[in-house]
PDB file of C-alpha atoms and ligand atoms in Angstrom:
ATOM      1  CA  MET A   1       0.002  -0.001  -0.001  1.00 78.00           C
ATOM      2  CA  LYS A   2       1.167   3.524  -0.765  1.00 88.00           C
ATOM      3  CA  ALA A   3       0.375   6.691   1.207  1.00 86.00           C
ATOM      4  CA  GLY A   4      -2.336   8.692  -0.587  1.00 88.00           C
ATOM      5  CA  GLN A   5      -3.519   5.686  -2.656  1.00 95.00           C
ATOM      6  CA  ILE A   6      -7.143   6.169  -3.748  1.00 97.00           C
ATOM      7  CA  TYR A   7      -9.552   3.241  -3.189  1.00 98.00           C
ATOM      8  CA  LYS A   8     -12.928   4.540  -4.262  1.00 97.00           C
ATOM      9  CA  GLN A   9     -15.471   7.376  -4.386  1.00 98.00           C
ATOM     10  CA  PHE A  10     -19.116   7.147  -3.301  1.00 98.00           C
ATOM     11  CA  ARG A  11     -22.108   9.366  -2.544  1.00 98.00           C
ATOM     12  CA  THR A  12     -23.301   9.847   1.035  1.00 98.00           C
ATOM     13  CA  LYS A  13     -26.948   9.696   2.087  1.00 96.00           C
ATOM     14  CA  LYS A  14     -26.855  13.513   1.681  1.00 97.00           C
ATOM     15  CA  ASP A  15     -25.576  13.145  -1.906  1.00 97.00           C
ATOM     16  CA  LYS A  16     -22.072  14.428  -1.160  1.00 97.00           C
ATOM     17  CA  ILE A  17     -19.088  12.812  -2.912  1.00 98.00           C
ATOM     18  CA  VAL A  18     -16.551  11.200  -0.592  1.00 98.00           C
ATOM     19  CA  THR A  19     -13.138   9.891  -1.572  1.00 98.00           C
ATOM     20  CA  LEU A  20     -11.670   6.978   0.396  1.00 98.00           C
ATOM     21  CA  ARG A  21      -7.892   6.782   0.288  1.00 98.00           C
ATOM     22  CA  ALA A  22      -4.827   6.127   2.395  1.00 98.00           C
ATOM     23  CA  ILE A  23      -3.577   9.002   4.546  1.00 98.00           C
ATOM     24  CA  GLN A  24      -0.583  10.972   3.268  1.00 97.00           C
ATOM     25  CA  TRP A  25       1.904  13.557   4.508  1.00 96.00           C
ATOM     26  CA  GLU A  26      -0.108  16.406   2.915  1.00 96.00           C
ATOM     27  CA  ASP A  27      -2.972  15.618   5.376  1.00 97.00           C
ATOM     28  CA  LEU A  28      -1.034  17.075   8.336  1.00 98.00           C
ATOM     29  CA  ASP A  29      -3.241  20.161   8.902  1.00 97.00           C
ATOM     30  CA  GLY A  30      -6.462  18.221   8.264  1.00 97.00           C
ATOM     31  CA  ALA A  31      -5.373  15.390  10.569  1.00 98.00           C
ATOM     32  CA  LEU A  32      -4.595  17.861  13.363  1.00 98.00           C
ATOM     33  CA  GLU A  33      -8.000  19.512  13.020  1.00 98.00           C
ATOM     34  CA  PHE A  34      -9.656  16.063  12.879  1.00 98.00           C
ATOM     35  CA  VAL A  35      -8.034  14.660  16.019  1.00 97.00           C
ATOM     36  CA  ASN A  36      -8.494  17.810  18.080  1.00 97.00           C
ATOM     37  CA  SER A  37     -12.190  18.045  17.287  1.00 97.00           C
ATOM     38  CA  LEU A  38     -12.588  14.411  18.522  1.00 97.00           C
ATOM     39  CA  VAL A  39     -10.624  15.170  21.724  1.00 96.00           C
ATOM     40  CA  ASP A  40     -12.784  18.274  22.347  1.00 96.00           C
ATOM     41  CA  GLU A  41     -15.937  16.223  21.775  1.00 96.00           C
ATOM     42  CA  ARG A  42     -14.701  13.489  24.127  1.00 94.00           C
ATOM     43  CA  ASN A  43     -14.067  16.049  26.835  1.00 90.00           C
ATOM     44  CA  TYR A  44     -17.692  17.244  26.859  1.00 88.00           C
ATOM     45  CA  ASP A  45     -19.464  13.965  25.925  1.00 89.00           C
ATOM     46  CA  PRO A  46     -18.706  11.286  28.573  1.00 81.00           C
ATOM     47  CA  ASP A  47     -20.204   8.563  26.343  1.00 85.00           C
ATOM     48  CA  LEU A  48     -18.068   9.208  23.255  1.00 91.00           C
ATOM     49  CA  GLY A  49     -16.159   6.064  22.260  1.00 91.00           C
ATOM     50  CA  ILE A  50     -12.852   7.925  21.787  1.00 91.00           C
ATOM     51  CA  ILE A  51     -10.162   7.436  24.417  1.00 91.00           C
ATOM     52  CA  LEU A  52      -7.578   9.931  23.191  1.00 91.00           C
ATOM     53  CA  ASP A  53      -7.757  12.661  25.833  1.00 91.00           C
ATOM     54  CA  LYS A  54      -5.072  15.230  24.986  1.00 94.00           C
ATOM     55  CA  ARG A  55      -5.204  17.823  22.238  1.00 96.00           C
ATOM     56  CA  GLN A  56      -2.319  17.410  19.799  1.00 97.00           C
ATOM     57  CA  THR A  57       0.131  20.082  18.629  1.00 97.00           C
ATOM     58  CA  LEU A  58       1.393  20.499  15.071  1.00 98.00           C
ATOM     59  CA  GLU A  59       4.699  18.988  16.237  1.00 97.00           C
ATOM     60  CA  SER A  60       3.171  15.906  17.919  1.00 97.00           C
ATOM     61  CA  GLU A  61       0.807  15.348  14.981  1.00 97.00           C
ATOM     62  CA  ALA A  62       3.702  15.652  12.500  1.00 98.00           C
ATOM     63  CA  GLU A  63       5.616  12.994  14.451  1.00 97.00           C
ATOM     64  CA  TRP A  64       2.527  10.719  14.515  1.00 97.00           C
ATOM     65  CA  LEU A  65       1.865  11.216  10.781  1.00 97.00           C
ATOM     66  CA  GLY A  66       5.504  10.674   9.814  1.00 97.00           C
ATOM     67  CA  GLN A  67       5.499   7.320  11.640  1.00 97.00           C
ATOM     68  CA  LYS A  68       2.141   6.436  10.129  1.00 96.00           C
ATOM     69  CA  VAL A  69       3.235   7.102   6.548  1.00 97.00           C
ATOM     70  CA  ALA A  70       6.349   4.984   7.130  1.00 96.00           C
ATOM     71  CA  SER A  71       4.187   2.176   8.607  1.00 96.00           C
ATOM     72  CA  ILE A  72       1.834   2.280   5.613  1.00 96.00           C
ATOM     73  CA  GLU A  73       4.679   2.139   3.120  1.00 95.00           C
ATOM     74  CA  SER A  74       6.340  -0.768   4.961  1.00 95.00           C
ATOM     75  CA  GLY A  75       3.062  -2.740   5.155  1.00 94.00           C
ATOM     76  CA  ASN A  76       2.648  -2.511   8.947  1.00 96.00           C
ATOM     77  CA  GLN A  77      -0.548  -0.434   8.736  1.00 97.00           C
ATOM     78  CA  ILE A  78      -3.608  -0.250   6.548  1.00 97.00           C
ATOM     79  CA  SER A  79      -5.065   3.242   6.360  1.00 98.00           C
ATOM     80  CA  VAL A  80      -8.401   4.556   5.061  1.00 98.00           C
ATOM     81  CA  VAL A  81      -9.385   8.200   5.365  1.00 98.00           C
ATOM     82  CA  ALA A  82     -12.574   9.831   4.081  1.00 98.00           C
ATOM     83  CA  GLU A  83     -12.254  13.195   2.317  1.00 98.00           C
ATOM     84  CA  LEU A  84     -15.305  15.375   1.608  1.00 98.00           C
ATOM     85  CA  ASP A  85     -14.961  18.797  -0.090  1.00 97.00           C
ATOM     86  CA  GLY A  86     -11.218  18.720   0.695  1.00 96.00           C
ATOM     87  CA  LYS A  87     -11.783  18.055   4.426  1.00 97.00           C
ATOM     88  CA  LEU A  88     -10.735  14.962   6.370  1.00 98.00           C
ATOM     89  CA  VAL A  89     -13.997  13.720   7.870  1.00 98.00           C
ATOM     90  CA  GLY A  90     -13.224  10.089   8.719  1.00 98.00           C
ATOM     91  CA  ASN A  91     -10.232   7.962   9.620  1.00 98.00           C
ATOM     92  CA  SER A  92      -9.587   4.274  10.118  1.00 98.00           C
ATOM     93  CA  GLU A  93      -6.443   2.261  10.563  1.00 97.00           C
ATOM     94  CA  VAL A  94      -5.491  -1.332  11.111  1.00 98.00           C
ATOM     95  CA  GLU A  95      -2.207  -2.021  12.846  1.00 98.00           C
ATOM     96  CA  ARG A  96      -0.716  -5.308  11.757  1.00 97.00           C
ATOM     97  CA  GLY A  97       0.743  -7.563  14.497  1.00 97.00           C
ATOM     98  CA  ARG A  98       4.420  -6.704  15.000  1.00 93.00           C
ATOM     99  CA  LEU A  99       5.410 -10.084  16.425  1.00 95.00           C
ATOM    100  CA  THR A 100       5.879 -13.054  14.100  1.00 95.00           C
ATOM    101  CA  ASP A 101       3.048 -15.070  15.690  1.00 96.00           C
ATOM    102  CA  GLU A 102       0.554 -12.223  15.131  1.00 97.00           C
ATOM    103  CA  PHE A 103       1.635 -11.248  11.630  1.00 96.00           C
ATOM    104  CA  TYR A 104      -1.718 -12.206  10.097  1.00 98.00           C
ATOM    105  CA  HIS A 105      -3.796 -10.370  12.721  1.00 98.00           C
ATOM    106  CA  GLY A 106      -4.722  -6.671  12.896  1.00 98.00           C
ATOM    107  CA  LYS A 107      -6.261  -4.196  15.368  1.00 98.00           C
ATOM    108  CA  LEU A 108      -8.731  -1.661  14.006  1.00 98.00           C
ATOM    109  CA  GLY A 109      -9.707   1.869  15.049  1.00 98.00           C
ATOM    110  CA  ILE A 110     -12.194   4.231  13.359  1.00 98.00           C
ATOM    111  CA  ALA A 111     -13.865   7.630  13.826  1.00 98.00           C
ATOM    112  CA  VAL A 112     -16.008   9.966  11.765  1.00 98.00           C
ATOM    113  CA  LEU A 113     -16.405  13.650  12.636  1.00 98.00           C
ATOM    114  CA  LYS A 114     -19.648  14.455  14.492  1.00 97.00           C
ATOM    115  CA  GLU A 115     -21.277  16.527  11.721  1.00 97.00           C
ATOM    116  CA  TYR A 116     -20.701  13.747   9.190  1.00 98.00           C
ATOM    117  CA  ARG A 117     -22.060  10.748  11.114  1.00 98.00           C
ATOM    118  CA  ASP A 118     -25.126   8.736  10.074  1.00 98.00           C
ATOM    119  CA  GLN A 119     -24.552   9.485   6.392  1.00 98.00           C
ATOM    120  CA  GLY A 120     -23.121   6.101   5.431  1.00 98.00           C
ATOM    121  CA  ILE A 121     -19.438   7.147   5.625  1.00 98.00           C
ATOM    122  CA  GLY A 122     -18.475   4.877   8.553  1.00 98.00           C
ATOM    123  CA  LEU A 123     -19.824   1.719   6.907  1.00 98.00           C
ATOM    124  CA  GLU A 124     -18.100   2.480   3.569  1.00 98.00           C
ATOM    125  CA  ILE A 125     -14.839   3.029   5.442  1.00 98.00           C
ATOM    126  CA  MET A 126     -15.279  -0.279   7.304  1.00 98.00           C
ATOM    127  CA  LYS A 127     -16.005  -2.243   4.136  1.00 98.00           C
ATOM    128  CA  THR A 128     -12.984  -0.684   2.398  1.00 98.00           C
ATOM    129  CA  VAL A 129     -10.588  -1.244   5.282  1.00 98.00           C
ATOM    130  CA  VAL A 130     -11.702  -4.888   5.541  1.00 98.00           C
ATOM    131  CA  GLU A 131     -11.148  -5.324   1.804  1.00 98.00           C
ATOM    132  CA  GLN A 132      -7.655  -3.810   2.074  1.00 97.00           C
ATOM    133  CA  CYS A 133      -6.824  -6.062   5.049  1.00 98.00           C
ATOM    134  CA  ARG A 134      -7.844  -9.071   2.983  1.00 97.00           C
ATOM    135  CA  LYS A 135      -5.656  -7.878   0.092  1.00 96.00           C
ATOM    136  CA  ALA A 136      -2.751  -7.430   2.515  1.00 96.00           C
ATOM    137  CA  GLY A 137      -3.121 -11.085   3.543  1.00 97.00           C
ATOM    138  CA  LEU A 138      -4.499 -10.595   7.055  1.00 98.00           C
ATOM    139  CA  LYS A 139      -6.596 -13.483   8.349  1.00 98.00           C
ATOM    140  CA  THR A 140      -8.263 -11.868  11.354  1.00 98.00           C
ATOM    141  CA  VAL A 141      -9.003  -8.329  12.593  1.00 98.00           C
ATOM    142  CA  GLU A 142     -10.221  -7.287  16.053  1.00 98.00           C
ATOM    143  CA  LEU A 143     -11.621  -4.089  17.514  1.00 98.00           C
ATOM    144  CA  GLU A 144     -12.906  -2.843  20.849  1.00 98.00           C
ATOM    145  CA  VAL A 145     -16.083  -0.815  21.285  1.00 97.00           C
ATOM    146  CA  PHE A 146     -17.855   0.744  24.280  1.00 96.00           C
ATOM    147  CA  ALA A 147     -20.864  -1.440  25.245  1.00 96.00           C
ATOM    148  CA  THR A 148     -22.783   1.871  25.377  1.00 94.00           C
ATOM    149  CA  ASN A 149     -22.192   2.557  21.663  1.00 95.00           C
ATOM    150  CA  PRO A 150     -25.007   0.795  19.728  1.00 96.00           C
ATOM    151  CA  ARG A 151     -24.385   2.825  16.563  1.00 96.00           C
ATOM    152  CA  ALA A 152     -20.789   1.635  16.282  1.00 97.00           C
ATOM    153  CA  VAL A 153     -21.775  -1.989  17.043  1.00 98.00           C
ATOM    154  CA  HIS A 154     -24.450  -1.744  14.326  1.00 98.00           C
ATOM    155  CA  VAL A 155     -21.879  -0.533  11.763  1.00 98.00           C
ATOM    156  CA  TYR A 156     -19.289  -3.173  12.734  1.00 98.00           C
ATOM    157  CA  GLU A 157     -21.862  -5.969  12.450  1.00 98.00           C
ATOM    158  CA  ALA A 158     -22.917  -4.641   9.029  1.00 98.00           C
ATOM    159  CA  ALA A 159     -19.230  -4.885   8.014  1.00 98.00           C
ATOM    160  CA  GLY A 160     -19.060  -8.531   9.152  1.00 98.00           C
ATOM    161  CA  PHE A 161     -17.648  -8.276  12.692  1.00 98.00           C
ATOM    162  CA  ARG A 162     -19.089 -10.396  15.503  1.00 98.00           C
ATOM    163  CA  GLU A 163     -18.861 -10.069  19.290  1.00 98.00           C
ATOM    164  CA  VAL A 164     -16.219 -12.470  20.660  1.00 98.00           C
ATOM    165  CA  GLY A 165     -16.089 -11.302  24.252  1.00 98.00           C
ATOM    166  CA  ARG A 166     -16.461  -8.556  26.839  1.00 98.00           C
ATOM    167  CA  ILE A 167     -14.136  -6.830  29.259  1.00 98.00           C
ATOM    168  CA  PRO A 168     -16.236  -5.634  32.177  1.00 98.00           C
ATOM    169  CA  LYS A 169     -15.490  -2.129  33.445  1.00 97.00           C
ATOM    170  CA  LYS A 170     -12.372  -1.653  31.267  1.00 96.00           C
ATOM    171  CA  ILE A 171     -13.188   2.057  30.780  1.00 95.00           C
ATOM    172  CA  PHE A 172     -13.271   4.454  33.739  1.00 94.00           C
ATOM    173  CA  ARG A 173     -14.342   7.986  32.887  1.00 91.00           C
ATOM    174  CA  LYS A 174     -15.840  10.737  35.030  1.00 88.00           C
ATOM    175  CA  GLY A 175     -16.481   8.370  37.965  1.00 91.00           C
ATOM    176  CA  ARG A 176     -18.208   5.683  35.879  1.00 93.00           C
ATOM    177  CA  HIS A 177     -17.061   2.294  34.573  1.00 95.00           C
ATOM    178  CA  THR A 178     -18.089   1.097  31.119  1.00 95.00           C
ATOM    179  CA  ASP A 179     -17.764  -2.404  29.638  1.00 97.00           C
ATOM    180  CA  ILE A 180     -15.897  -3.061  26.414  1.00 97.00           C
ATOM    181  CA  ILE A 181     -17.159  -5.413  23.709  1.00 98.00           C
ATOM    182  CA  VAL A 182     -14.421  -7.168  21.722  1.00 98.00           C
ATOM    183  CA  MET A 183     -15.430  -7.871  18.127  1.00 98.00           C
ATOM    184  CA  ALA A 184     -13.574  -9.764  15.411  1.00 98.00           C
ATOM    185  CA  ILE A 185     -13.824 -10.828  11.803  1.00 98.00           C
ATOM    186  CA  GLU A 186     -12.228 -13.782  10.021  1.00 98.00           C
ATOM    187  CA  LEU A 187     -11.221 -12.765   6.499  1.00 97.00           C
TER     188      LEU A 187
HETATM  189  C1  COA B 201     -19.132   4.738  14.942  1.00 88.22           C
HETATM  190  C2  COA B 201     -18.898   5.556  13.694  1.00 88.22           C
HETATM  191  C3  COA B 201     -17.471   5.342  13.195  1.00 88.22           C
HETATM  192  C4  COA B 201     -19.863   5.124  12.587  1.00 88.22           C
HETATM  193  O1  COA B 201     -19.694   5.946  11.460  1.00 88.22           O
HETATM  194  P1  COA B 201     -20.980   6.630  10.771  1.00 88.22           P
HETATM  195  O2  COA B 201     -20.476   7.368   9.580  1.00 88.22           O
HETATM  196  O3  COA B 201     -21.748   7.399  11.762  1.00 88.22           O
HETATM  197  O4  COA B 201     -21.769   5.295  10.316  1.00 88.22           O
HETATM  198  P2  COA B 201     -22.821   5.116   9.148  1.00 88.22           P
HETATM  199  O5  COA B 201     -23.472   6.425   8.823  1.00 88.22           O
HETATM  200  O6  COA B 201     -22.213   4.364   8.043  1.00 88.22           O
HETATM  201  O7  COA B 201     -23.861   4.128   9.826  1.00 88.22           O
HETATM  202  C5  COA B 201     -24.523   4.476  11.014  1.00 88.22           C
HETATM  203  C6  COA B 201     -25.573   3.409  11.261  1.00 88.22           C
HETATM  204  O8  COA B 201     -25.860   3.369  12.646  1.00 88.22           O
HETATM  205  C7  COA B 201     -27.276   3.478  12.794  1.00 88.22           C
HETATM  206  N1  COA B 201     -27.502   4.071  14.084  1.00 88.22           N
HETATM  207  C8  COA B 201     -27.451   5.386  14.456  1.00 88.22           C
HETATM  208  N2  COA B 201     -27.681   5.519  15.777  1.00 88.22           N
HETATM  209  C9  COA B 201     -27.924   4.271  16.245  1.00 88.22           C
HETATM  210  C10 COA B 201     -28.222   3.728  17.529  1.00 88.22           C
HETATM  211  N3  COA B 201     -28.344   4.528  18.585  1.00 88.22           N
HETATM  212  N4  COA B 201     -28.388   2.380  17.647  1.00 88.22           N
HETATM  213  C11 COA B 201     -28.246   1.556  16.567  1.00 88.22           C
HETATM  214  N5  COA B 201     -27.952   2.005  15.326  1.00 88.22           N
HETATM  215  C12 COA B 201     -27.783   3.349  15.165  1.00 88.22           C
HETATM  216  C13 COA B 201     -27.700   4.309  11.608  1.00 88.22           C
HETATM  217  O9  COA B 201     -29.100   4.147  11.370  1.00 88.22           O
HETATM  218  C14 COA B 201     -26.846   3.669  10.503  1.00 88.22           C
HETATM  219  O10 COA B 201     -27.339   2.412  10.139  1.00 88.22           O
HETATM  220  P3  COA B 201     -28.136   2.132   8.762  1.00 88.22           P
HETATM  221  O11 COA B 201     -27.250   2.634   7.651  1.00 88.22           O
HETATM  222  O12 COA B 201     -28.306   0.638   8.763  1.00 88.22           O
HETATM  223  O13 COA B 201     -29.414   2.912   8.876  1.00 88.22           O
HETATM  224  C15 COA B 201     -19.133   7.080  13.982  1.00 88.22           C
HETATM  225  O14 COA B 201     -20.499   7.251  14.334  1.00 88.22           O
HETATM  226  C16 COA B 201     -18.248   7.669  15.055  1.00 88.22           C
HETATM  227  O15 COA B 201     -17.104   8.008  14.787  1.00 88.22           O
HETATM  228  N6  COA B 201     -18.747   7.796  16.279  1.00 88.22           N
HETATM  229  C17 COA B 201     -18.066   8.435  17.363  1.00 88.22           C
HETATM  230  C18 COA B 201     -16.753   7.825  17.699  1.00 88.22           C
HETATM  231  C19 COA B 201     -16.869   6.343  17.882  1.00 88.22           C
HETATM  232  O16 COA B 201     -17.789   5.866  18.520  1.00 88.22           O
HETATM  233  N7  COA B 201     -15.910   5.624  17.287  1.00 88.22           N
HETATM  234  C20 COA B 201     -15.890   4.188  17.409  1.00 88.22           C
HETATM  235  C21 COA B 201     -14.992   3.808  18.512  1.00 88.22           C
HETATM  236  S1  COA B 201     -14.970   2.043  18.692  1.00 88.22           S
END
């Protein structure tokens, strides 16, 4: 996989054209805006299924993106971002197992910006990232989701993931524990 590689275009439920592609170095400003709007949302919405809790700086984001681009080019990560009217509105990545015994297994993360949810973008990202994982030779992918996040569970099931277990009380936020559902797909 190459950074910036385009996978497909589709129309959202609101008839907007979205491009799905791998992230690239030129996304630095958009990626910073994307991550910080999720962190801000997490800090006022105690139920948001995002655990990143610190705003990023241009420097920290540049370091993160540099490592990510290198990981994509070396085959250690599969990346799918969603771009709408030149703005980064969704992001997903699968980190391939680093140890030999887990080489055919990946761990997935995904988020879509608040204003762009429920328009079909998340499911298209999921289907595309699964397809890219299959192409990369992965055999299984896992993800974790808050048990209080029925929308995300719905999207993951639509993409072929199934619940394989739960971790009671894994999340502790604002004085409250939340269970985690572990989901997986066999490719
Ligand atoms: C989870 C997330 C990635 C899904 O992306 P999205 O673009 O909103 O997803 P889509 O628009 O493709 O699909 C949303 C689906 O959930 C359904 N949905 C919405 N609210 C729901 C609810 N409370 N319960 C069940 N389903 C719900 C919608 O009807 C739609 O399904 P349909 O197409 O069958 O009608 C996105 O909502 C998000 O980033 N949420 C906040 C962060 C987060 O939770 N990330 C996941 C961490 S594990």
